Amino acid sequence: MIADKGMELHQAIYKFYLTQIQFGYYRYGEKLPALEEACRQFHTSLDTVNPAYHRLRQEGYISLSKKAGAKVTVKFAPEEIEQHIQTFYAERRESLFDLSSSIWPLLGQAQCYALKYGALTWKDQVYSADSGHLQSLYGIWKLLDRKYEVLGNELFMRLTRYLYLYFYGSFCNVIDNRQLKEKTFRQIQTAAALCLEGNWSELPETLRVIQAEFSRTLHSFYKERISTYSVTIPDKQPQGLENAFRWDAYERSAQLRYSLAMELLTEIGRGTYPVGSYLPSAERLSAEKSVSVSTVRRAICLLNSIGAVKSSRPLGARVLPFSQGAENCDFTHPDLRRRLLDLAESLQIFALSGKAVSDFTLAAMDDTVLCQWLQYLHELKRREHCERVIYVSLFQISVHAPCQTLRTIYSELLRLLFWGYPLERIIRTKEEADIFFTPFIEHMITSLEQKEFHSFSSDLEFLLLHELRKIVDVLPELGIHEAEKLLIPDLNDF
């Protein structure tokens, strides 16, 4: 279940059922879950499930009727089913290995917080490992929602759903590995016992072993089951890349105005459009960016709402000084309010994963790239822009993380930080920023120079948590009370 760029949930559900049919889990004449049941299983609406089922019907895989429901209408011989499995996994070999290496640094700490502060019972946790049939997939899907709801982060929920459909959703129903099931069951029992005892210090290692066992089983599955030559991949397209994990942080791929507004804001920040200059006309931007004129106008409207530009007729949109962002910002704008919540949610994901992902990235980094990172930090200090140390560090991770999955996710999350544009001077003055961030950037430079990577990553984690607290404190004052649901991690928890 590969989540394509901009894929919405109905597409992921379509691909899930498609592979279940092609892999022989649903055979000719058998029924897929009723639409209402699929909605319950995937915790979504009929508007999401309907397009998935209708696409399967249009492509000839199922029939749909009110009386009979959704019935499989294709017959696959055993050799055809095996070829479907071989082709599917051969095309995704490198991307699945990459993703399995990314899961723990990305989600490990979030799992620990979810189990410590969530409402799951011992039976809930054990159930996720104590089933080998297809229904366990829906049980685990439900468990994901219940486990992570304590974080209060819809963006994180969307991410984990896609990761699950991409990796576990197909893999767990293909393998027949008793050792994996038994070891996972024992480890989840251990994790449940640790939670009941309040023994949080040992919880991370227990959960890490579960993920390590999945990775080991994945490699064994490819070695023992999947033929290297079951699919031919063109030389111009390296193996794995054509089906690499892709994810769009925006909920709807049709919301091009957000992506365009972000691109224009980035270009403003880089000086492509200097302060006092005017953005190109809507018609020109439409041609340059290959989007409609209406999309351009909506994007510029969004830039107006955050105080980045000010539109007037007939001149157009004039770029405003950064210092005037807050006073020209319309915090009542619905789009802006949603994007500011995206900012807070992305910061929470960074705060939960930043230390582990930074350690992982720095350990794999060569001296040349490390020197480049240091040069960026030295330049920030020289130009007295120390407050940008967080963004620059996350950018380096998004470019140089050893796994493409991490690079993809961090790149998407990083774009959301730009929505904090109008909040900078609300949170702190330039003088306050210099006083706070200067000692950190100096210490982080020293840590990189001495290759004390864990020290650097700890500083980055502290700064991310600090920024998250600042944002969560200020958003309710602007009427964005949804931010109050976000769990603020505690450095002393694990």
PDB file of N, CA, C and O in Angstrom, residues 65-121:
ATOM      1  N   SER A  65     -23.415  -3.968  -5.080  1.00  0.00           N
ATOM      2  CA  SER A  65     -24.876  -3.874  -5.100  1.00  0.00           C
ATOM      3  C   SER A  65     -25.360  -3.717  -3.669  1.00  0.00           C
ATOM      4  O   SER A  65     -24.677  -4.147  -2.722  1.00  0.00           O
ATOM      5  N   LYS A  66     -26.514  -3.097  -3.512  1.00  0.00           N
ATOM      6  CA  LYS A  66     -27.044  -2.886  -2.168  1.00  0.00           C
ATOM      7  C   LYS A  66     -27.347  -4.217  -1.477  1.00  0.00           C
ATOM      8  O   LYS A  66     -27.180  -4.362  -0.267  1.00  0.00           O
ATOM      9  N   LYS A  67     -27.791  -5.196  -2.262  1.00  0.00           N
ATOM     10  CA  LYS A  67     -28.196  -6.480  -1.670  1.00  0.00           C
ATOM     11  C   LYS A  67     -27.000  -7.378  -1.369  1.00  0.00           C
ATOM     12  O   LYS A  67     -26.891  -7.941  -0.282  1.00  0.00           O
ATOM     13  N   ALA A  68     -26.073  -7.483  -2.331  1.00  0.00           N
ATOM     14  CA  ALA A  68     -24.962  -8.425  -2.182  1.00  0.00           C
ATOM     15  C   ALA A  68     -23.694  -7.783  -1.630  1.00  0.00           C
ATOM     16  O   ALA A  68     -22.774  -8.488  -1.209  1.00  0.00           O
ATOM     17  N   GLY A  69     -23.628  -6.470  -1.650  1.00  0.00           N
ATOM     18  CA  GLY A  69     -22.444  -5.802  -1.143  1.00  0.00           C
ATOM     19  C   GLY A  69     -21.315  -5.807  -2.171  1.00  0.00           C
ATOM     20  O   GLY A  69     -21.548  -5.810  -3.389  1.00  0.00           O
ATOM     21  N   ALA A  70     -20.091  -5.832  -1.691  1.00  0.00           N
ATOM     22  CA  ALA A  70     -18.905  -5.805  -2.559  1.00  0.00           C
ATOM     23  C   ALA A  70     -18.359  -7.216  -2.693  1.00  0.00           C
ATOM     24  O   ALA A  70     -17.862  -7.794  -1.726  1.00  0.00           O
ATOM     25  N   LYS A  71     -18.450  -7.797  -3.908  1.00  0.00           N
ATOM     26  CA  LYS A  71     -17.987  -9.163  -4.153  1.00  0.00           C
ATOM     27  C   LYS A  71     -16.838  -9.167  -5.143  1.00  0.00           C
ATOM     28  O   LYS A  71     -16.847  -8.434  -6.141  1.00  0.00           O
ATOM     29  N   VAL A  72     -15.850  -9.998  -4.869  1.00  0.00           N
ATOM     30  CA  VAL A  72     -14.702 -10.124  -5.761  1.00  0.00           C
ATOM     31  C   VAL A  72     -15.155 -10.811  -7.049  1.00  0.00           C
ATOM     32  O   VAL A  72     -15.825 -11.848  -7.015  1.00  0.00           O
ATOM     33  N   THR A  73     -14.751 -10.242  -8.197  1.00  0.00           N
ATOM     34  CA  THR A  73     -15.201 -10.770  -9.494  1.00  0.00           C
ATOM     35  C   THR A  73     -14.056 -11.284 -10.356  1.00  0.00           C
ATOM     36  O   THR A  73     -14.265 -11.594 -11.530  1.00  0.00           O
ATOM     37  N   VAL A  74     -12.856 -11.355  -9.802  1.00  0.00           N
ATOM     38  CA  VAL A  74     -11.722 -11.859 -10.580  1.00  0.00           C
ATOM     39  C   VAL A  74     -11.229 -13.165  -9.968  1.00  0.00           C
ATOM     40  O   VAL A  74     -11.297 -13.365  -8.760  1.00  0.00           O
ATOM     41  N   LYS A  75     -10.727 -14.036 -10.851  1.00  0.00           N
ATOM     42  CA  LYS A  75     -10.146 -15.297 -10.411  1.00  0.00           C
ATOM     43  C   LYS A  75      -8.653 -15.286 -10.732  1.00  0.00           C
ATOM     44  O   LYS A  75      -8.269 -15.054 -11.876  1.00  0.00           O
ATOM     45  N   PHE A  76      -7.841 -15.529  -9.723  1.00  0.00           N
ATOM     46  CA  PHE A  76      -6.406 -15.619  -9.936  1.00  0.00           C
ATOM     47  C   PHE A  76      -5.936 -17.026  -9.594  1.00  0.00           C
ATOM     48  O   PHE A  76      -6.251 -17.548  -8.513  1.00  0.00           O
ATOM     49  N   ALA A  77      -5.218 -17.629 -10.519  1.00  0.00           N
ATOM     50  CA  ALA A  77      -4.626 -18.934 -10.253  1.00  0.00           C
ATOM     51  C   ALA A  77      -3.495 -18.773  -9.234  1.00  0.00           C
ATOM     52  O   ALA A  77      -2.953 -17.677  -9.076  1.00  0.00           O
ATOM     53  N   PRO A  78      -3.113 -19.850  -8.542  1.00  0.00           N
ATOM     54  CA  PRO A  78      -2.034 -19.758  -7.548  1.00  0.00           C
ATOM     55  C   PRO A  78      -0.756 -19.144  -8.101  1.00  0.00           C
ATOM     56  O   PRO A  78      -0.091 -18.354  -7.417  1.00  0.00           O
ATOM     57  N   GLU A  79      -0.418 -19.503  -9.335  1.00  0.00           N
ATOM     58  CA  GLU A  79       0.817 -18.949  -9.903  1.00  0.00           C
ATOM     59  C   GLU A  79       0.678 -17.443 -10.175  1.00  0.00           C
ATOM     60  O   GLU A  79       1.661 -16.695 -10.070  1.00  0.00           O
ATOM     61  N   GLU A  80      -0.544 -16.984 -10.482  1.00  0.00           N
ATOM     62  CA  GLU A  80      -0.765 -15.550 -10.680  1.00  0.00           C
ATOM     63  C   GLU A  80      -0.649 -14.803  -9.351  1.00  0.00           C
ATOM     64  O   GLU A  80      -0.060 -13.711  -9.281  1.00  0.00           O
ATOM     65  N   ILE A  81      -1.200 -15.382  -8.300  1.00  0.00           N
ATOM     66  CA  ILE A  81      -1.107 -14.762  -6.975  1.00  0.00           C
ATOM     67  C   ILE A  81       0.347 -14.640  -6.550  1.00  0.00           C
ATOM     68  O   ILE A  81       0.799 -13.592  -6.063  1.00  0.00           O
ATOM     69  N   GLU A  82       1.089 -15.712  -6.766  1.00  0.00           N
ATOM     70  CA  GLU A  82       2.509 -15.685  -6.396  1.00  0.00           C
ATOM     71  C   GLU A  82       3.261 -14.626  -7.192  1.00  0.00           C
ATOM     72  O   GLU A  82       4.120 -13.922  -6.658  1.00  0.00           O
ATOM     73  N   GLN A  83       2.918 -14.487  -8.468  1.00  0.00           N
ATOM     74  CA  GLN A  83       3.591 -13.475  -9.277  1.00  0.00           C
ATOM     75  C   GLN A  83       3.240 -12.062  -8.811  1.00  0.00           C
ATOM     76  O   GLN A  83       4.085 -11.171  -8.818  1.00  0.00           O
ATOM     77  N   HIS A  84       1.972 -11.862  -8.381  1.00  0.00           N
ATOM     78  CA  HIS A  84       1.594 -10.558  -7.827  1.00  0.00           C
ATOM     79  C   HIS A  84       2.453 -10.227  -6.604  1.00  0.00           C
ATOM     80  O   HIS A  84       2.939  -9.104  -6.457  1.00  0.00           O
ATOM     81  N   ILE A  85       2.612 -11.213  -5.728  1.00  0.00           N
ATOM     82  CA  ILE A  85       3.413 -10.994  -4.518  1.00  0.00           C
ATOM     83  C   ILE A  85       4.865 -10.728  -4.875  1.00  0.00           C
ATOM     84  O   ILE A  85       5.501  -9.794  -4.350  1.00  0.00           O
ATOM     85  N   GLN A  86       5.388 -11.544  -5.794  1.00  0.00           N
ATOM     86  CA  GLN A  86       6.785 -11.378  -6.194  1.00  0.00           C
ATOM     87  C   GLN A  86       7.025  -9.985  -6.789  1.00  0.00           C
ATOM     88  O   GLN A  86       7.982  -9.300  -6.437  1.00  0.00           O
ATOM     89  N   THR A  87       6.144  -9.571  -7.695  1.00  0.00           N
ATOM     90  CA  THR A  87       6.313  -8.274  -8.359  1.00  0.00           C
ATOM     91  C   THR A  87       6.176  -7.122  -7.367  1.00  0.00           C
ATOM     92  O   THR A  87       6.986  -6.190  -7.349  1.00  0.00           O
ATOM     93  N   PHE A  88       5.146  -7.200  -6.530  1.00  0.00           N
ATOM     94  CA  PHE A  88       4.886  -6.136  -5.552  1.00  0.00           C
ATOM     95  C   PHE A  88       6.114  -5.909  -4.675  1.00  0.00           C
ATOM     96  O   PHE A  88       6.582  -4.770  -4.512  1.00  0.00           O
ATOM     97  N   TYR A  89       6.660  -6.984  -4.123  1.00  0.00           N
ATOM     98  CA  TYR A  89       7.759  -6.816  -3.172  1.00  0.00           C
ATOM     99  C   TYR A  89       9.104  -6.596  -3.846  1.00  0.00           C
ATOM    100  O   TYR A  89       9.966  -5.895  -3.299  1.00  0.00           O
ATOM    101  N   ALA A  90       9.290  -7.150  -5.022  1.00  0.00           N
ATOM    102  CA  ALA A  90      10.546  -6.895  -5.730  1.00  0.00           C
ATOM    103  C   ALA A  90      10.669  -5.418  -6.090  1.00  0.00           C
ATOM    104  O   ALA A  90      11.753  -4.842  -6.017  1.00  0.00           O
ATOM    105  N   GLU A  91       9.555  -4.790  -6.448  1.00  0.00           N
ATOM    106  CA  GLU A  91       9.567  -3.369  -6.794  1.00  0.00           C
ATOM    107  C   GLU A  91       9.800  -2.479  -5.578  1.00  0.00           C
ATOM    108  O   GLU A  91      10.205  -1.333  -5.726  1.00  0.00           O
ATOM    109  N   ARG A  92       9.541  -3.008  -4.397  1.00  0.00           N
ATOM    110  CA  ARG A  92       9.590  -2.186  -3.187  1.00  0.00           C
ATOM    111  C   ARG A  92      10.680  -2.598  -2.213  1.00  0.00           C
ATOM    112  O   ARG A  92      10.695  -2.160  -1.068  1.00  0.00           O
ATOM    113  N   ARG A  93      11.597  -3.420  -2.663  1.00  0.00           N
ATOM    114  CA  ARG A  93      12.615  -3.973  -1.766  1.00  0.00           C
ATOM    115  C   ARG A  93      13.371  -2.886  -1.004  1.00  0.00           C
ATOM    116  O   ARG A  93      13.389  -2.866   0.233  1.00  0.00           O
ATOM    117  N   GLU A  94      14.028  -1.980  -1.735  1.00  0.00           N
ATOM    118  CA  GLU A  94      14.863  -0.983  -1.077  1.00  0.00           C
ATOM    119  C   GLU A  94      14.033  -0.002  -0.255  1.00  0.00           C
ATOM    120  O   GLU A  94      14.459   0.431   0.820  1.00  0.00           O
ATOM    121  N   SER A  95      12.852   0.355  -0.756  1.00  0.00           N
ATOM    122  CA  SER A  95      12.043   1.322  -0.010  1.00  0.00           C
ATOM    123  C   SER A  95      11.521   0.728   1.297  1.00  0.00           C
ATOM    124  O   SER A  95      11.422   1.427   2.310  1.00  0.00           O
ATOM    125  N   LEU A  96      11.190  -0.566   1.312  1.00  0.00           N
ATOM    126  CA  LEU A  96      10.731  -1.199   2.549  1.00  0.00           C
ATOM    127  C   LEU A  96      11.881  -1.375   3.541  1.00  0.00           C
ATOM    128  O   LEU A  96      11.703  -1.204   4.749  1.00  0.00           O
ATOM    129  N   PHE A  97      13.060  -1.723   3.053  1.00  0.00           N
ATOM    130  CA  PHE A  97      14.224  -1.776   3.942  1.00  0.00           C
ATOM    131  C   PHE A  97      14.490  -0.400   4.538  1.00  0.00           C
ATOM    132  O   PHE A  97      14.788  -0.257   5.727  1.00  0.00           O
ATOM    133  N   ASP A  98      14.412   0.613   3.689  1.00  0.00           N
ATOM    134  CA  ASP A  98      14.648   1.984   4.130  1.00  0.00           C
ATOM    135  C   ASP A  98      13.641   2.376   5.205  1.00  0.00           C
ATOM    136  O   ASP A  98      14.003   2.933   6.249  1.00  0.00           O
ATOM    137  N   LEU A  99      12.366   2.070   4.961  1.00  0.00           N
ATOM    138  CA  LEU A  99      11.338   2.451   5.916  1.00  0.00           C
ATOM    139  C   LEU A  99      11.489   1.702   7.236  1.00  0.00           C
ATOM    140  O   LEU A  99      11.327   2.285   8.308  1.00  0.00           O
ATOM    141  N   SER A 100      11.849   0.426   7.174  1.00  0.00           N
ATOM    142  CA  SER A 100      11.989  -0.342   8.410  1.00  0.00           C
ATOM    143  C   SER A 100      13.121   0.203   9.278  1.00  0.00           C
ATOM    144  O   SER A 100      13.073   0.120  10.506  1.00  0.00           O
ATOM    145  N   SER A 101      14.141   0.807   8.638  1.00  0.00           N
ATOM    146  CA  SER A 101      15.230   1.423   9.397  1.00  0.00           C
ATOM    147  C   SER A 101      14.839   2.780   9.974  1.00  0.00           C
ATOM    148  O   SER A 101      15.499   3.282  10.877  1.00  0.00           O
ATOM    149  N   SER A 102      13.773   3.362   9.437  1.00  0.00           N
ATOM    150  CA  SER A 102      13.358   4.709   9.846  1.00  0.00           C
ATOM    151  C   SER A 102      12.356   4.705  10.993  1.00  0.00           C
ATOM    152  O   SER A 102      12.235   5.700  11.714  1.00  0.00           O
ATOM    153  N   ILE A 103      11.625   3.617  11.146  1.00  0.00           N
ATOM    154  CA  ILE A 103      10.491   3.601  12.070  1.00  0.00           C
ATOM    155  C   ILE A 103      10.900   3.927  13.500  1.00  0.00           C
ATOM    156  O   ILE A 103      10.274   4.757  14.168  1.00  0.00           O
ATOM    157  N   TRP A 104      11.964   3.290  13.995  1.00  0.00           N
ATOM    158  CA  TRP A 104      12.297   3.495  15.400  1.00  0.00           C
ATOM    159  C   TRP A 104      12.761   4.919  15.691  1.00  0.00           C
ATOM    160  O   TRP A 104      12.226   5.561  16.617  1.00  0.00           O
ATOM    161  N   PRO A 105      13.740   5.489  14.963  1.00  0.00           N
ATOM    162  CA  PRO A 105      14.101   6.878  15.261  1.00  0.00           C
ATOM    163  C   PRO A 105      12.948   7.848  15.084  1.00  0.00           C
ATOM    164  O   PRO A 105      12.846   8.844  15.806  1.00  0.00           O
ATOM    165  N   LEU A 106      12.050   7.562  14.153  1.00  0.00           N
ATOM    166  CA  LEU A 106      10.950   8.472  13.893  1.00  0.00           C
ATOM    167  C   LEU A 106       9.829   8.352  14.925  1.00  0.00           C
ATOM    168  O   LEU A 106       9.280   9.367  15.388  1.00  0.00           O
ATOM    169  N   LEU A 107       9.479   7.133  15.310  1.00  0.00           N
ATOM    170  CA  LEU A 107       8.290   6.910  16.135  1.00  0.00           C
ATOM    171  C   LEU A 107       8.577   6.346  17.520  1.00  0.00           C
ATOM    172  O   LEU A 107       7.659   6.234  18.337  1.00  0.00           O
ATOM    173  N   GLY A 108       9.820   5.961  17.786  1.00  0.00           N
ATOM    174  CA  GLY A 108      10.124   5.273  19.039  1.00  0.00           C
ATOM    175  C   GLY A 108       9.702   6.050  20.274  1.00  0.00           C
ATOM    176  O   GLY A 108       9.015   5.524  21.162  1.00  0.00           O
ATOM    177  N   GLN A 109      10.104   7.309  20.365  1.00  0.00           N
ATOM    178  CA  GLN A 109       9.768   8.085  21.556  1.00  0.00           C
ATOM    179  C   GLN A 109       8.280   8.389  21.626  1.00  0.00           C
ATOM    180  O   GLN A 109       7.697   8.408  22.714  1.00  0.00           O
ATOM    181  N   ALA A 110       7.665   8.601  20.479  1.00  0.00           N
ATOM    182  CA  ALA A 110       6.216   8.833  20.463  1.00  0.00           C
ATOM    183  C   ALA A 110       5.480   7.624  21.016  1.00  0.00           C
ATOM    184  O   ALA A 110       4.486   7.764  21.747  1.00  0.00           O
ATOM    185  N   GLN A 111       5.936   6.418  20.688  1.00  0.00           N
ATOM    186  CA  GLN A 111       5.320   5.211  21.238  1.00  0.00           C
ATOM    187  C   GLN A 111       5.432   5.178  22.754  1.00  0.00           C
ATOM    188  O   GLN A 111       4.486   4.812  23.452  1.00  0.00           O
ATOM    189  N   CYS A 112       6.586   5.556  23.264  1.00  0.00           N
ATOM    190  CA  CYS A 112       6.790   5.552  24.713  1.00  0.00           C
ATOM    191  C   CYS A 112       5.832   6.525  25.399  1.00  0.00           C
ATOM    192  O   CYS A 112       5.197   6.184  26.418  1.00  0.00           O
ATOM    193  N   TYR A 113       5.712   7.731  24.864  1.00  0.00           N
ATOM    194  CA  TYR A 113       4.798   8.713  25.453  1.00  0.00           C
ATOM    195  C   TYR A 113       3.350   8.258  25.331  1.00  0.00           C
ATOM    196  O   TYR A 113       2.544   8.462  26.250  1.00  0.00           O
ATOM    197  N   ALA A 114       3.016   7.642  24.197  1.00  0.00           N
ATOM    198  CA  ALA A 114       1.648   7.176  24.005  1.00  0.00           C
ATOM    199  C   ALA A 114       1.278   6.117  25.034  1.00  0.00           C
ATOM    200  O   ALA A 114       0.164   6.114  25.563  1.00  0.00           O
ATOM    201  N   LEU A 115       2.211   5.217  25.343  1.00  0.00           N
ATOM    202  CA  LEU A 115       1.927   4.163  26.314  1.00  0.00           C
ATOM    203  C   LEU A 115       1.944   4.691  27.743  1.00  0.00           C
ATOM    204  O   LEU A 115       1.214   4.203  28.606  1.00  0.00           O
ATOM    205  N   LYS A 116       2.769   5.708  28.001  1.00  0.00           N
ATOM    206  CA  LYS A 116       2.822   6.247  29.369  1.00  0.00           C
ATOM    207  C   LYS A 116       1.591   7.072  29.703  1.00  0.00           C
ATOM    208  O   LYS A 116       1.034   6.978  30.792  1.00  0.00           O
ATOM    209  N   TYR A 117       1.156   7.900  28.759  1.00  0.00           N
ATOM    210  CA  TYR A 117       0.085   8.846  29.046  1.00  0.00           C
ATOM    211  C   TYR A 117      -1.257   8.474  28.425  1.00  0.00           C
ATOM    212  O   TYR A 117      -2.265   9.128  28.689  1.00  0.00           O
ATOM    213  N   GLY A 118      -1.283   7.440  27.585  1.00  0.00           N
ATOM    214  CA  GLY A 118      -2.518   7.061  26.928  1.00  0.00           C
ATOM    215  C   GLY A 118      -3.425   6.239  27.810  1.00  0.00           C
ATOM    216  O   GLY A 118      -3.125   5.938  28.968  1.00  0.00           O
ATOM    217  N   ALA A 119      -4.561   5.827  27.224  1.00  0.00           N
ATOM    218  CA  ALA A 119      -5.586   5.121  27.991  1.00  0.00           C
ATOM    219  C   ALA A 119      -5.666   3.647  27.626  1.00  0.00           C
ATOM    220  O   ALA A 119      -6.656   2.990  27.916  1.00  0.00           O
ATOM    221  N   LEU A 120      -4.622   3.091  26.989  1.00  0.00           N
ATOM    222  CA  LEU A 120      -4.663   1.683  26.600  1.00  0.00           C
ATOM    223  C   LEU A 120      -4.543   0.778  27.815  1.00  0.00           C
ATOM    224  O   LEU A 120      -3.790   1.048  28.748  1.00  0.00           O
ATOM    225  N   THR A 121      -5.284  -0.322  27.777  1.00  0.00           N
ATOM    226  CA  THR A 121      -5.194  -1.306  28.852  1.00  0.00           C
ATOM    227  C   THR A 121      -4.194  -2.387  28.476  1.00  0.00           C
ATOM    228  O   THR A 121      -3.725  -2.470  27.341  1.00  0.00           O
TER     229      THR A 121
END
